[in-house]
XYZ file of C-alpha atoms in Angstrom:
371
model
C 6.571 -49.894 -11.037
C 9.059 -47.404 -9.525
C 7.690 -44.725 -11.886
C 4.134 -45.426 -10.675
C 5.243 -45.223 -7.035
C 7.090 -41.981 -7.735
C 3.990 -40.522 -9.412
C 1.835 -41.572 -6.448
C 4.283 -39.981 -4.000
C 4.318 -36.733 -5.995
C 0.509 -36.715 -6.086
C 0.319 -37.301 -2.324
C 2.817 -34.524 -1.624
C 0.870 -32.218 -3.932
C -2.338 -32.989 -2.024
C -0.696 -32.284 1.343
C 0.722 -28.998 0.037
C -2.649 -27.955 -1.390
C -4.389 -28.823 1.892
C -1.838 -26.819 3.881
C -2.190 -23.752 1.647
C -5.998 -24.026 1.671
C -6.129 -24.222 5.480
C -3.542 -21.469 5.961
C -5.343 -19.131 3.565
C -8.813 -20.069 4.791
C -8.111 -19.755 8.517
C -4.978 -17.697 9.217
C -5.072 -15.295 6.259
C -8.817 -15.208 5.648
C -9.546 -11.588 6.554
C -6.143 -10.140 5.530
C -6.617 -11.820 2.145
C -10.057 -10.274 1.667
C -8.457 -6.896 2.409
C -5.757 -7.488 -0.221
C -8.366 -8.659 -2.747
C -10.412 -5.525 -2.083
C -7.375 -3.309 -2.712
C -6.307 -5.158 -5.872
C -9.868 -5.064 -7.144
C -9.779 -1.280 -7.172
C -6.963 -1.498 -9.736
C -8.819 -3.896 -12.041
C -6.924 -7.059 -11.105
C -10.086 -9.087 -10.543
C -12.652 -9.197 -13.325
C -14.302 -12.547 -12.550
C -14.675 -15.122 -9.806
C -15.447 -18.791 -10.282
C -16.825 -21.218 -7.697
C -15.770 -24.883 -7.779
C -16.890 -27.813 -5.654
C -15.824 -31.458 -5.148
C -17.817 -34.262 -6.745
C -16.808 -36.840 -4.133
C -14.842 -37.261 -0.906
C -11.582 -37.871 -2.776
C -11.809 -34.563 -4.644
C -12.865 -32.830 -1.438
C -9.740 -34.132 0.308
C -7.607 -32.536 -2.406
C -8.424 -29.207 -0.730
C -9.797 -29.789 2.754
C -8.745 -32.692 5.051
C -11.535 -35.095 5.963
C -11.958 -33.686 9.463
C -15.558 -32.981 10.471
C -14.744 -29.768 12.359
C -12.859 -28.299 9.386
C -15.523 -29.357 6.886
C -18.193 -27.727 9.024
C -16.157 -24.501 9.287
C -15.624 -24.196 5.519
C -19.116 -25.400 4.538
C -20.911 -22.682 2.587
C -17.900 -20.353 2.804
C -16.250 -19.800 -0.582
C -12.498 -19.788 0.067
C -9.832 -18.624 -2.446
C -8.184 -21.627 -4.092
C -6.120 -20.075 -6.883
C -5.816 -17.501 -9.657
C -7.275 -17.303 -13.151
C -4.503 -15.863 -15.305
C -4.136 -14.399 -18.783
C -0.411 -14.466 -19.414
C 1.118 -12.770 -16.380
C -1.995 -10.715 -15.682
C -4.679 -12.014 -13.274
C -8.227 -12.066 -14.634
C -9.674 -13.176 -11.306
C -9.576 -16.097 -8.919
C -11.404 -19.316 -8.214
C -13.080 -20.164 -4.937
C -13.695 -23.542 -3.317
C -16.448 -24.947 -1.114
C -16.181 -28.455 0.429
C -19.906 -29.186 0.024
C -20.839 -32.113 -2.223
C -23.597 -31.579 -4.848
C -25.813 -34.209 -3.198
C -25.697 -32.187 0.016
C -26.413 -28.881 -1.713
C -29.339 -30.353 -3.655
C -31.257 -31.244 -0.499
C -34.183 -28.915 0.199
C -33.186 -28.825 3.861
C -29.990 -27.046 2.737
C -31.772 -24.160 1.004
C -30.401 -21.685 3.536
C -26.894 -23.003 2.855
C -27.318 -22.477 -0.903
C -28.689 -18.978 -0.361
C -25.785 -18.171 1.971
C -23.274 -19.291 -0.670
C -24.819 -17.016 -3.305
C -25.034 -14.136 -0.834
C -21.336 -14.497 -0.003
C -20.409 -14.734 -3.684
C -22.187 -11.450 -4.376
C -20.380 -9.875 -1.411
C -17.002 -11.116 -2.724
C -17.847 -9.783 -6.173
C -18.565 -6.318 -4.777
C -15.412 -6.428 -2.667
C -13.182 -7.460 -5.562
C -14.879 -5.321 -8.207
C -15.471 -8.409 -10.374
C -17.869 -8.306 -13.307
C -19.041 -11.931 -13.401
C -19.503 -14.966 -11.143
C -19.113 -18.404 -12.720
C -20.663 -21.512 -11.175
C -19.019 -24.861 -11.822
C -20.793 -27.972 -13.054
C -24.135 -28.696 -11.417
C -24.189 -25.675 -9.098
C -26.262 -23.499 -11.436
C -29.051 -26.075 -11.957
C -29.027 -26.975 -8.251
C -29.366 -23.354 -7.164
C -32.039 -22.472 -9.733
C -34.207 -25.607 -9.725
C -33.871 -26.880 -6.193
C -33.665 -23.563 -4.367
C -35.352 -21.073 -6.753
C -32.285 -18.831 -6.978
C -32.412 -16.681 -10.113
C -29.566 -17.466 -12.528
C -29.148 -14.015 -14.018
C -26.028 -11.863 -14.476
C -23.697 -11.498 -12.689
C -24.339 -15.206 -11.933
C -23.576 -17.531 -14.856
C -24.552 -21.179 -15.022
C -22.546 -23.726 -16.975
C -24.840 -25.195 -19.644
C -23.840 -23.138 -22.707
C -20.146 -23.576 -21.924
C -20.599 -27.314 -21.502
C -22.427 -27.718 -24.810
C -19.806 -25.636 -26.622
C -17.013 -27.762 -25.157
C -18.674 -31.056 -26.117
C -19.421 -29.833 -29.621
C -15.812 -28.742 -30.099
C -14.612 -32.100 -28.763
C -16.890 -33.899 -31.233
C -15.470 -31.819 -34.090
C -11.908 -32.662 -33.096
C -12.510 -36.357 -32.497
C -14.506 -36.673 -35.739
C -11.654 -35.104 -37.646
C -8.994 -37.254 -35.974
C -10.974 -40.474 -36.534
C -12.042 -39.659 -40.101
C -15.778 -39.560 -39.345
C -17.951 -37.557 -41.741
C -20.397 -35.138 -40.137
C -23.355 -36.458 -42.140
C -22.577 -40.088 -41.433
C -21.766 -39.804 -37.747
C -24.040 -41.648 -35.334
C -23.948 -40.076 -31.878
C -25.411 -41.489 -28.668
C -25.826 -39.169 -25.675
C -26.077 -40.892 -22.298
C -28.009 -38.939 -19.648
C -27.654 -35.227 -19.177
C -31.244 -34.056 -18.658
C -31.663 -30.493 -19.898
C -28.077 -30.308 -21.119
C -28.419 -33.589 -23.008
C -31.580 -32.365 -24.736
C -29.942 -29.047 -25.630
C -26.873 -30.831 -26.986
C -28.994 -33.189 -29.088
C -30.940 -30.313 -30.646
C -27.717 -28.396 -31.267
C -26.027 -31.340 -33.010
C -29.079 -32.246 -35.083
C -29.034 -28.750 -36.601
C -25.681 -29.680 -38.130
C -27.026 -32.877 -39.692
C -25.669 -35.342 -37.134
C -27.826 -38.303 -36.172
C -28.265 -38.239 -32.396
C -30.070 -40.488 -29.967
C -30.407 -39.809 -26.250
C -30.138 -42.738 -23.860
C -32.199 -41.710 -20.844
C -31.339 -43.525 -17.633
C -32.773 -44.220 -14.207
C -30.906 -44.820 -10.963
C -31.880 -47.674 -8.648
C -31.623 -47.363 -4.880
C -28.542 -49.568 -4.927
C -26.803 -47.168 -7.319
C -27.217 -49.337 -10.421
C -28.060 -47.466 -13.617
C -30.505 -48.691 -16.256
C -31.526 -47.308 -19.661
C -35.210 -46.374 -19.622
C -35.874 -48.040 -22.979
C -33.673 -51.119 -22.879
C -33.717 -52.509 -26.430
C -33.791 -49.163 -28.213
C -30.944 -47.839 -26.049
C -28.828 -50.933 -26.637
C -29.254 -50.556 -30.385
C -28.324 -46.856 -30.265
C -25.179 -47.563 -28.249
C -24.117 -50.547 -30.342
C -24.370 -48.544 -33.585
C -22.851 -45.280 -32.317
C -19.579 -43.933 -33.705
C -19.389 -41.355 -30.914
C -20.772 -41.689 -27.397
C -21.136 -38.627 -25.177
C -21.167 -39.581 -21.511
C -23.065 -36.947 -19.498
C -23.513 -39.068 -16.366
C -22.308 -37.298 -13.198
C -19.493 -39.733 -12.292
C -17.271 -42.022 -14.308
C -18.350 -44.928 -12.114
C -21.936 -44.406 -13.310
C -20.850 -45.164 -16.877
C -19.236 -48.408 -15.728
C -22.097 -49.457 -13.430
C -24.521 -49.126 -16.335
C -22.373 -51.493 -18.459
C -22.512 -48.976 -21.296
C -18.889 -49.756 -22.186
C -19.840 -53.410 -22.726
C -22.816 -52.584 -24.955
C -20.999 -50.050 -27.144
C -18.760 -51.034 -30.025
C -15.038 -51.259 -29.153
C -14.373 -48.984 -32.148
C -16.580 -46.194 -30.777
C -15.051 -43.083 -29.227
C -16.330 -41.948 -25.829
C -16.351 -38.228 -25.068
C -16.417 -38.213 -21.296
C -17.953 -35.336 -19.347
C -18.061 -37.036 -15.945
C -16.172 -36.197 -12.756
C -14.215 -38.115 -11.649
C -13.613 -39.309 -15.195
C -13.935 -42.838 -16.523
C -10.621 -44.692 -16.237
C -9.208 -45.600 -19.648
C -7.879 -48.927 -18.352
C -11.420 -50.121 -17.548
C -13.037 -49.640 -20.960
C -12.410 -50.950 -24.475
C -13.230 -47.690 -26.222
C -10.902 -44.719 -26.634
C -11.754 -41.977 -24.120
C -11.521 -38.229 -24.694
C -12.131 -35.440 -22.182
C -15.121 -33.361 -23.230
C -15.131 -30.882 -20.355
C -11.807 -29.127 -20.906
C -11.124 -26.044 -22.996
C -8.063 -23.978 -23.740
C -7.269 -20.446 -24.850
C -3.850 -18.995 -25.636
C -2.322 -17.601 -22.432
C -5.248 -18.524 -20.144
C -4.653 -20.845 -17.209
C -5.779 -21.782 -13.709
C -2.917 -21.468 -11.220
C -2.522 -23.815 -9.447
C -4.255 -26.361 -11.657
C -7.498 -27.874 -10.429
C -7.131 -31.282 -8.738
C -8.118 -34.464 -10.540
C -5.529 -34.594 -13.317
C -6.110 -31.113 -14.754
C -3.290 -29.068 -16.259
C -2.935 -25.326 -15.724
C -3.805 -24.460 -19.328
C -6.967 -26.593 -19.240
C -10.003 -24.447 -18.484
C -13.220 -26.005 -17.124
C -15.970 -25.778 -19.731
C -18.320 -24.536 -17.018
C -16.155 -21.425 -16.529
C -16.700 -20.298 -20.143
C -20.032 -18.388 -19.796
C -18.689 -16.131 -17.036
C -15.287 -15.734 -18.693
C -16.748 -14.935 -22.103
C -19.173 -12.380 -20.656
C -16.284 -10.787 -18.765
C -14.066 -10.583 -21.866
C -16.736 -9.451 -24.332
C -19.115 -7.473 -22.131
C -21.971 -9.375 -23.798
C -24.510 -11.878 -22.501
C -25.495 -14.387 -25.212
C -28.795 -16.172 -24.736
C -28.790 -17.967 -28.102
C -26.477 -20.957 -28.129
C -25.320 -20.491 -31.732
C -24.344 -16.878 -31.051
C -22.601 -17.930 -27.850
C -20.506 -20.508 -29.725
C -19.504 -18.076 -32.457
C -18.495 -15.507 -29.858
C -16.455 -18.113 -27.955
C -14.578 -19.057 -31.120
C -13.938 -15.402 -31.908
C -12.186 -15.139 -28.520
C -10.044 -18.188 -29.397
C -11.631 -20.700 -27.035
C -11.282 -24.265 -28.280
C -11.317 -27.822 -27.017
C -8.246 -29.053 -25.168
C -8.319 -31.796 -27.828
C -7.203 -29.253 -30.429
C -3.783 -30.919 -30.526
C -5.279 -34.160 -31.894
C -3.777 -34.889 -35.299
C -6.534 -34.469 -37.909
C -7.110 -37.308 -40.360
C -6.399 -36.243 -43.943
C -9.715 -37.602 -45.227
C -11.812 -35.240 -43.118
C -10.770 -31.669 -42.493
C -12.165 -29.513 -39.722
C -14.013 -27.508 -42.363
C -16.218 -30.553 -42.990
C -17.147 -30.810 -39.322
C -19.974 -28.371 -38.654
C -19.781 -24.893 -37.322
C -22.896 -22.797 -37.006
C -23.953 -19.709 -38.873
C -27.450 -19.265 -37.502
C -28.589 -15.726 -37.029
C -29.086 -13.990 -33.752
C -27.684 -11.222 -31.670
C -25.879 -11.076 -28.397
C -28.351 -9.574 -25.985
C -27.765 -7.363 -23.046
C -24.864 -6.729 -20.796
C -24.443 -6.788 -17.075
C -23.820 -4.375 -14.317
């Protein structure tokens, strides 16, 4: 118990410190900091910027105190939150907005979304950055809800997310001695990303089923095809949770339907709590690369060396100078730049080596570059 209290106290102090730095930088040092960023950018110290957002009020409070006046001031204004480092050399920095995705998705907030993109492009020009990465659901929200073109230098998250999940599946399959041809995979939710992931995995010979869901007004979640979905979940060796929040997975009772022996690759934020499910949980949205880190680490249990999967498209384009439209080519390029799942430290089972878990050799070229 004392250890838990000590951990809670450290977490609270870390939140207060992060809030203080965020407010000091965002209010007192706002314009001097832009000046410094502009100067450093001329010397090549900023090659990418990455925009993050909170998924709920708790994550939002990790940066900005829950004070209406402050939230209104920072709304739609990307504010520096930390550095993206490669060793001791900065590759760029990440920015924070306090706006929740539900707020940004509203059509009445189209001007807010357009203002965010306009400010990102201004920051990119100021800093001399090559690419702009958009975390999580920002890309789909901007493109589908507000008709903002997702073209370089703006990079949405989908390819990075699919790469991260596929790498996590490879690692978990190896660690749990699951053959690639025999693996049964159930994908819960995900929309366009879920469909893309299913097609990508089926090319490797995996048997995938998508469990489409609907949300009730009360927040309860139901599979669209009840019996078929229950059968898919009950038989699955691996379950990929693409629902937005960990609570959604619990509210849908998917953990009760699935086999206790199944592994759950969780892509939700905030994540599913391990103590509340019978299955073993693995993070599917975290990557790593030798020497790369976010400093300070993102809130929500992230470590500095853990890179958000959604940052990969912008980071890879910045490092390689290439824009990959084909997913297979994108994944090969990411591996060639040493990106891998943060689960790479899982001990592989001797019966199944990583060479038996599929990689892709489909043809295709990287297309285009960016200005």
